[in-house]
Amino acid sequence: MEKIKKKGMPPGLRVALSLALFYLFLRFIVQPPLPFSVIFMYMAMALAGAIMYLTLFFDIKEVIVNPIYTFLGGGVEGGVAKGGRYALLVAMPLVVWFGSYQKFNKEIQPPLDPRVIHPAPPVEFTGLYNPFNVEDKETLRKSVADGKEIYYKNCIFCHGDLLDGDGIYAHGFNPRPANFQDPGVLPMLQESFLFWRISTGGISLPQESTPWSSAMPKWEDMLTDEERWKVILFLSDYTGFVPRSWE
Amino acid sequence: MLRRAIGRYGLTLTFIFGAAVFPVWADEGAAPEAKKAGDKDKGVVSVELGKEVYIKRCLGCHGAEGAGDGPAALRFKPVPRDFTKGLFKYKSTPHGSVPTDEDLIKVVTNGLPGTGMPAWKSIMKENQIRSVVQYIKTFAPQFKDAAPKPITIGPEVKSSPESIEKGKALFKELACFMCHGEEGRGNGPLAPSLKDNLGRHVQPRNLTKGWIFRGGGARENIYMRVNTGLMGTPMPSFADKLDNEKSWHIANYVNSLSQYPGVPDWNVAVMAKPIEGDVADDPDDPRWNDLERHSFPLVGQVTIDPRMFTPTVDMVTVKAMYNEKDIALLVIWDDPTKSVATPAAGETVPEVFDDAIAVQFPTKLLPGTQKPYFIMGDINNSVYVARWNGRTNAVDEFNANGTEVRVGLRITPQAEVNWQFKGKGTYKQGQYKAVFKRPLVTEDKETDLQIQPGIFYPIAFTAWDGSNGERDAMRSLSAWYSLYLEVPASNDRFIYPTLFLLVVVGVEWWIARSYRNGNGNGKQK
């Protein structure tokens, strides 16, 4: 006890404080915001490090167990410790009551629609490649321009002027239209997948992707094969993202 | 030595290692533009750069020559701005003069709510925006040598009942209602005949929807609008009739008309309240006033041909009540004109059709979260639709099994004797209210959805504005939302927490006792 005090802040507290600061850093400082799963991973690593640090260099009983006993068991008589002890005694049951009340008093929510976002394409739509993605710069440029026109006449209402899935009708649909500016979309999908989704639309999604609330039209009814391939070229050109190629 | 170093800095090192991995994630979210922008155009503002940006980002709507005639133009209402005329709507300068650079920069940066013009700030850098504005100015001769002076907004008059009252009087005095309607729903007597500078019909703004005001719904935006007018449209400037104080009164009044502060809090479900006695069958029943409203966005049906790109109805608001026998839904929506189908002369298609609204359910509740396709069902799962027609003031019912371009709409009308929904509606001041009333359980178990409390049923809405040429597939619609008949919450939410509380108190008592017996340090060994 005496030995630790000499070093300043007790190591247990120091570690707890570092972990808290690290969490705040991950949660609020890092931009863009990290998904919770990633924060969780980092925190787990940090916690493991912290435990290693404490167990390697300190007597675990001294830095963690003893302070708790001191607090609970009254190693320090009277004063702050005593007040804190009583506060904890009263607060614990109340926290449990409120916590569980909130769990039980959940607002009634409509059932969520779990669905597979990127189902596997049917056989006839696998391994396709874009016939307009040619070496010749001039021909390519012409195809992109055609694709652009088709996009502006048909796709812009949902997928938006910015191609970010925020067109003027986007707020009315669930699922939201795809955001092509998201690095998790084009670079993650194969061209044949894009061609499939554009061709057969929301109505033709397989069973695992139900409910079929996607408003994506069945474009093969309204656009030719060529037009659909050209739109895919335009998506890449505008966003700078290239769909995964078939290997 | 090493042991000591690790001991002292190990924890810090762990964090640093972690931090070093961040850029992997951080980079993923960065806008692609940021990555590609070369040093050459860093911070530079030039007409050349503006042209480059314009060709890539703006041409699709505004056209190669800036005449507002890009490929997307004809499917948007309002149509994209024609830059060659030098007429701009949302600006801070007096009527008749061109906007300032800052006005244009603001529009490009933040976009125009309710139109196809997005907020470009998410993918354009500031110098790109400034450059494109310089380029846009080259389309119109009016900008040459112009030195536009912005209108200044005088000392604010805070919104108060008195100010709103004065604003209301001014609204009448200045005849604003002639276009915007007495309750501000864009339904004034002149509304159907208003034309813009190119002879196209323009719809006066529905002032009860502040969130779609193109120039912003805040009070200072409205102040600005009444003082600048909207060039190229019939909206004049009232600058010579209004002083600073009066401008604020008008702004406060118009702002007070908005149904929602800011953007509507769109709902995900219609919650029906249980009531004693009969459910309402009249839209004017005072009991509707006490019920919670639920609002849902409607958008154009742009999935199946023939599509509707410029529908009128953009939202519905729903209230619901039920008793042990019946359910009643009150559906409220704005439509600036009451339209009744004009009989077709010979073989010409009528220009005006009936106004109508419909609620759609699955014919049967499907297992899990399965639903029929939201646009009139699909081949395997049909939907059940009740449609109220403004001309007949009655509801008919049909079932549908989906639409396909090649097959057409697969609709099965129900026989009139099987229509379960009774409908009654009113039209007042640019707003429809229609009641849909039905028994919870019906005779037609095969073609009607059976409803009971405590279960979420998918529900969707669709509207037709007949004077906007909307009929059949050409309409506005919603995605699936839910209908839920509320049941009293169970008492579990009190019983279990109290049990847990008692357990914790018990454990505390046990610990306290063991400490007392062992004199505190007894357990430490």
PDB file of N, CA, C and O in Angstrom, chain B residues 370-393:
ATOM      1  N   GLN B 370     -41.737 -12.037 -44.272  1.00  0.00           N
ATOM      2  CA  GLN B 370     -42.053 -12.046 -45.708  1.00  0.00           C
ATOM      3  C   GLN B 370     -43.214 -11.110 -46.026  1.00  0.00           C
ATOM      4  O   GLN B 370     -44.166 -11.004 -45.258  1.00  0.00           O
ATOM      5  N   LYS B 371     -43.103 -10.482 -47.171  1.00  0.00           N
ATOM      6  CA  LYS B 371     -44.171  -9.600 -47.636  1.00  0.00           C
ATOM      7  C   LYS B 371     -44.311  -9.760 -49.140  1.00  0.00           C
ATOM      8  O   LYS B 371     -43.329 -10.089 -49.806  1.00  0.00           O
ATOM      9  N   PRO B 372     -45.498  -9.487 -49.669  1.00  0.00           N
ATOM     10  CA  PRO B 372     -45.599  -9.423 -51.128  1.00  0.00           C
ATOM     11  C   PRO B 372     -44.779  -8.239 -51.624  1.00  0.00           C
ATOM     12  O   PRO B 372     -44.462  -7.338 -50.848  1.00  0.00           O
ATOM     13  N   TYR B 373     -44.430  -8.230 -52.917  1.00  0.00           N
ATOM     14  CA  TYR B 373     -43.715  -7.085 -53.467  1.00  0.00           C
ATOM     15  C   TYR B 373     -44.534  -5.824 -53.208  1.00  0.00           C
ATOM     16  O   TYR B 373     -45.759  -5.841 -53.317  1.00  0.00           O
ATOM     17  N   PHE B 374     -43.845  -4.725 -52.851  1.00  0.00           N
ATOM     18  CA  PHE B 374     -44.579  -3.552 -52.356  1.00  0.00           C
ATOM     19  C   PHE B 374     -45.363  -2.822 -53.436  1.00  0.00           C
ATOM     20  O   PHE B 374     -46.245  -2.036 -53.122  1.00  0.00           O
ATOM     21  N   ILE B 375     -45.037  -3.068 -54.705  1.00  0.00           N
ATOM     22  CA  ILE B 375     -45.840  -2.438 -55.758  1.00  0.00           C
ATOM     23  C   ILE B 375     -46.844  -3.470 -56.263  1.00  0.00           C
ATOM     24  O   ILE B 375     -46.518  -4.320 -57.091  1.00  0.00           O
ATOM     25  N   MET B 376     -48.034  -3.467 -55.695  1.00  0.00           N
ATOM     26  CA  MET B 376     -49.132  -4.317 -56.139  1.00  0.00           C
ATOM     27  C   MET B 376     -48.823  -5.812 -56.078  1.00  0.00           C
ATOM     28  O   MET B 376     -49.313  -6.596 -56.899  1.00  0.00           O
ATOM     29  N   GLY B 377     -47.997  -6.219 -55.127  1.00  0.00           N
ATOM     30  CA  GLY B 377     -47.772  -7.638 -54.907  1.00  0.00           C
ATOM     31  C   GLY B 377     -46.930  -8.301 -55.983  1.00  0.00           C
ATOM     32  O   GLY B 377     -46.338  -7.633 -56.833  1.00  0.00           O
ATOM     33  N   ASP B 378     -46.856  -9.638 -55.923  1.00  0.00           N
ATOM     34  CA  ASP B 378     -46.109 -10.383 -56.931  1.00  0.00           C
ATOM     35  C   ASP B 378     -46.882 -11.648 -57.270  1.00  0.00           C
ATOM     36  O   ASP B 378     -47.912 -11.926 -56.688  1.00  0.00           O
ATOM     37  N   ILE B 379     -46.335 -12.415 -58.184  1.00  0.00           N
ATOM     38  CA  ILE B 379     -47.062 -13.555 -58.718  1.00  0.00           C
ATOM     39  C   ILE B 379     -47.420 -14.575 -57.631  1.00  0.00           C
ATOM     40  O   ILE B 379     -48.471 -15.205 -57.665  1.00  0.00           O
ATOM     41  N   ASN B 380     -46.561 -14.704 -56.617  1.00  0.00           N
ATOM     42  CA  ASN B 380     -46.826 -15.701 -55.575  1.00  0.00           C
ATOM     43  C   ASN B 380     -47.646 -15.158 -54.412  1.00  0.00           C
ATOM     44  O   ASN B 380     -48.320 -15.921 -53.725  1.00  0.00           O
ATOM     45  N   ASN B 381     -47.527 -13.863 -54.151  1.00  0.00           N
ATOM     46  CA  ASN B 381     -48.186 -13.290 -52.985  1.00  0.00           C
ATOM     47  C   ASN B 381     -48.987 -12.061 -53.391  1.00  0.00           C
ATOM     48  O   ASN B 381     -48.429 -11.061 -53.816  1.00  0.00           O
ATOM     49  N   SER B 382     -50.288 -12.145 -53.199  1.00  0.00           N
ATOM     50  CA  SER B 382     -51.123 -11.040 -53.656  1.00  0.00           C
ATOM     51  C   SER B 382     -51.303 -10.001 -52.554  1.00  0.00           C
ATOM     52  O   SER B 382     -51.031 -10.259 -51.379  1.00  0.00           O
ATOM     53  N   VAL B 383     -51.739  -8.832 -52.969  1.00  0.00           N
ATOM     54  CA  VAL B 383     -52.050  -7.775 -52.010  1.00  0.00           C
ATOM     55  C   VAL B 383     -53.540  -7.468 -52.063  1.00  0.00           C
ATOM     56  O   VAL B 383     -54.244  -7.825 -53.020  1.00  0.00           O
ATOM     57  N   TYR B 384     -53.994  -6.806 -51.008  1.00  0.00           N
ATOM     58  CA  TYR B 384     -55.398  -6.465 -50.835  1.00  0.00           C
ATOM     59  C   TYR B 384     -55.464  -4.948 -50.745  1.00  0.00           C
ATOM     60  O   TYR B 384     -54.794  -4.358 -49.885  1.00  0.00           O
ATOM     61  N   VAL B 385     -56.176  -4.326 -51.668  1.00  0.00           N
ATOM     62  CA  VAL B 385     -56.135  -2.870 -51.776  1.00  0.00           C
ATOM     63  C   VAL B 385     -57.538  -2.288 -51.614  1.00  0.00           C
ATOM     64  O   VAL B 385     -58.504  -2.780 -52.218  1.00  0.00           O
ATOM     65  N   ALA B 386     -57.649  -1.256 -50.768  1.00  0.00           N
ATOM     66  CA  ALA B 386     -58.901  -0.509 -50.640  1.00  0.00           C
ATOM     67  C   ALA B 386     -58.639   0.893 -51.154  1.00  0.00           C
ATOM     68  O   ALA B 386     -57.724   1.571 -50.684  1.00  0.00           O
ATOM     69  N   ARG B 387     -59.446   1.323 -52.142  1.00  0.00           N
ATOM     70  CA  ARG B 387     -59.175   2.590 -52.822  1.00  0.00           C
ATOM     71  C   ARG B 387     -60.369   3.523 -52.668  1.00  0.00           C
ATOM     72  O   ARG B 387     -61.499   3.173 -53.039  1.00  0.00           O
ATOM     73  N   TRP B 388     -60.092   4.709 -52.103  1.00  0.00           N
ATOM     74  CA  TRP B 388     -61.139   5.714 -51.964  1.00  0.00           C
ATOM     75  C   TRP B 388     -61.056   6.659 -53.156  1.00  0.00           C
ATOM     76  O   TRP B 388     -59.972   7.145 -53.487  1.00  0.00           O
ATOM     77  N   ASN B 389     -62.198   6.906 -53.784  1.00  0.00           N
ATOM     78  CA  ASN B 389     -62.233   7.760 -54.965  1.00  0.00           C
ATOM     79  C   ASN B 389     -62.943   9.069 -54.617  1.00  0.00           C
ATOM     80  O   ASN B 389     -64.024   9.068 -54.027  1.00  0.00           O
ATOM     81  N   GLY B 390     -62.305  10.185 -54.984  1.00  0.00           N
ATOM     82  CA  GLY B 390     -62.843  11.487 -54.627  1.00  0.00           C
ATOM     83  C   GLY B 390     -64.158  11.821 -55.309  1.00  0.00           C
ATOM     84  O   GLY B 390     -64.966  12.580 -54.776  1.00  0.00           O
ATOM     85  N   ARG B 391     -64.384  11.262 -56.475  1.00  0.00           N
ATOM     86  CA  ARG B 391     -65.610  11.570 -57.208  1.00  0.00           C
ATOM     87  C   ARG B 391     -66.799  10.823 -56.607  1.00  0.00           C
ATOM     88  O   ARG B 391     -67.846  11.406 -56.349  1.00  0.00           O
ATOM     89  N   THR B 392     -66.609   9.520 -56.331  1.00  0.00           N
ATOM     90  CA  THR B 392     -67.725   8.720 -55.821  1.00  0.00           C
ATOM     91  C   THR B 392     -67.843   8.814 -54.305  1.00  0.00           C
ATOM     92  O   THR B 392     -68.858   8.433 -53.741  1.00  0.00           O
ATOM     93  N   ASN B 393     -66.796   9.331 -53.659  1.00  0.00           N
ATOM     94  CA  ASN B 393     -66.735   9.358 -52.201  1.00  0.00           C
ATOM     95  C   ASN B 393     -67.046   7.977 -51.628  1.00  0.00           C
ATOM     96  O   ASN B 393     -67.841   7.837 -50.701  1.00  0.00           O
TER      97      ASN B 393
END
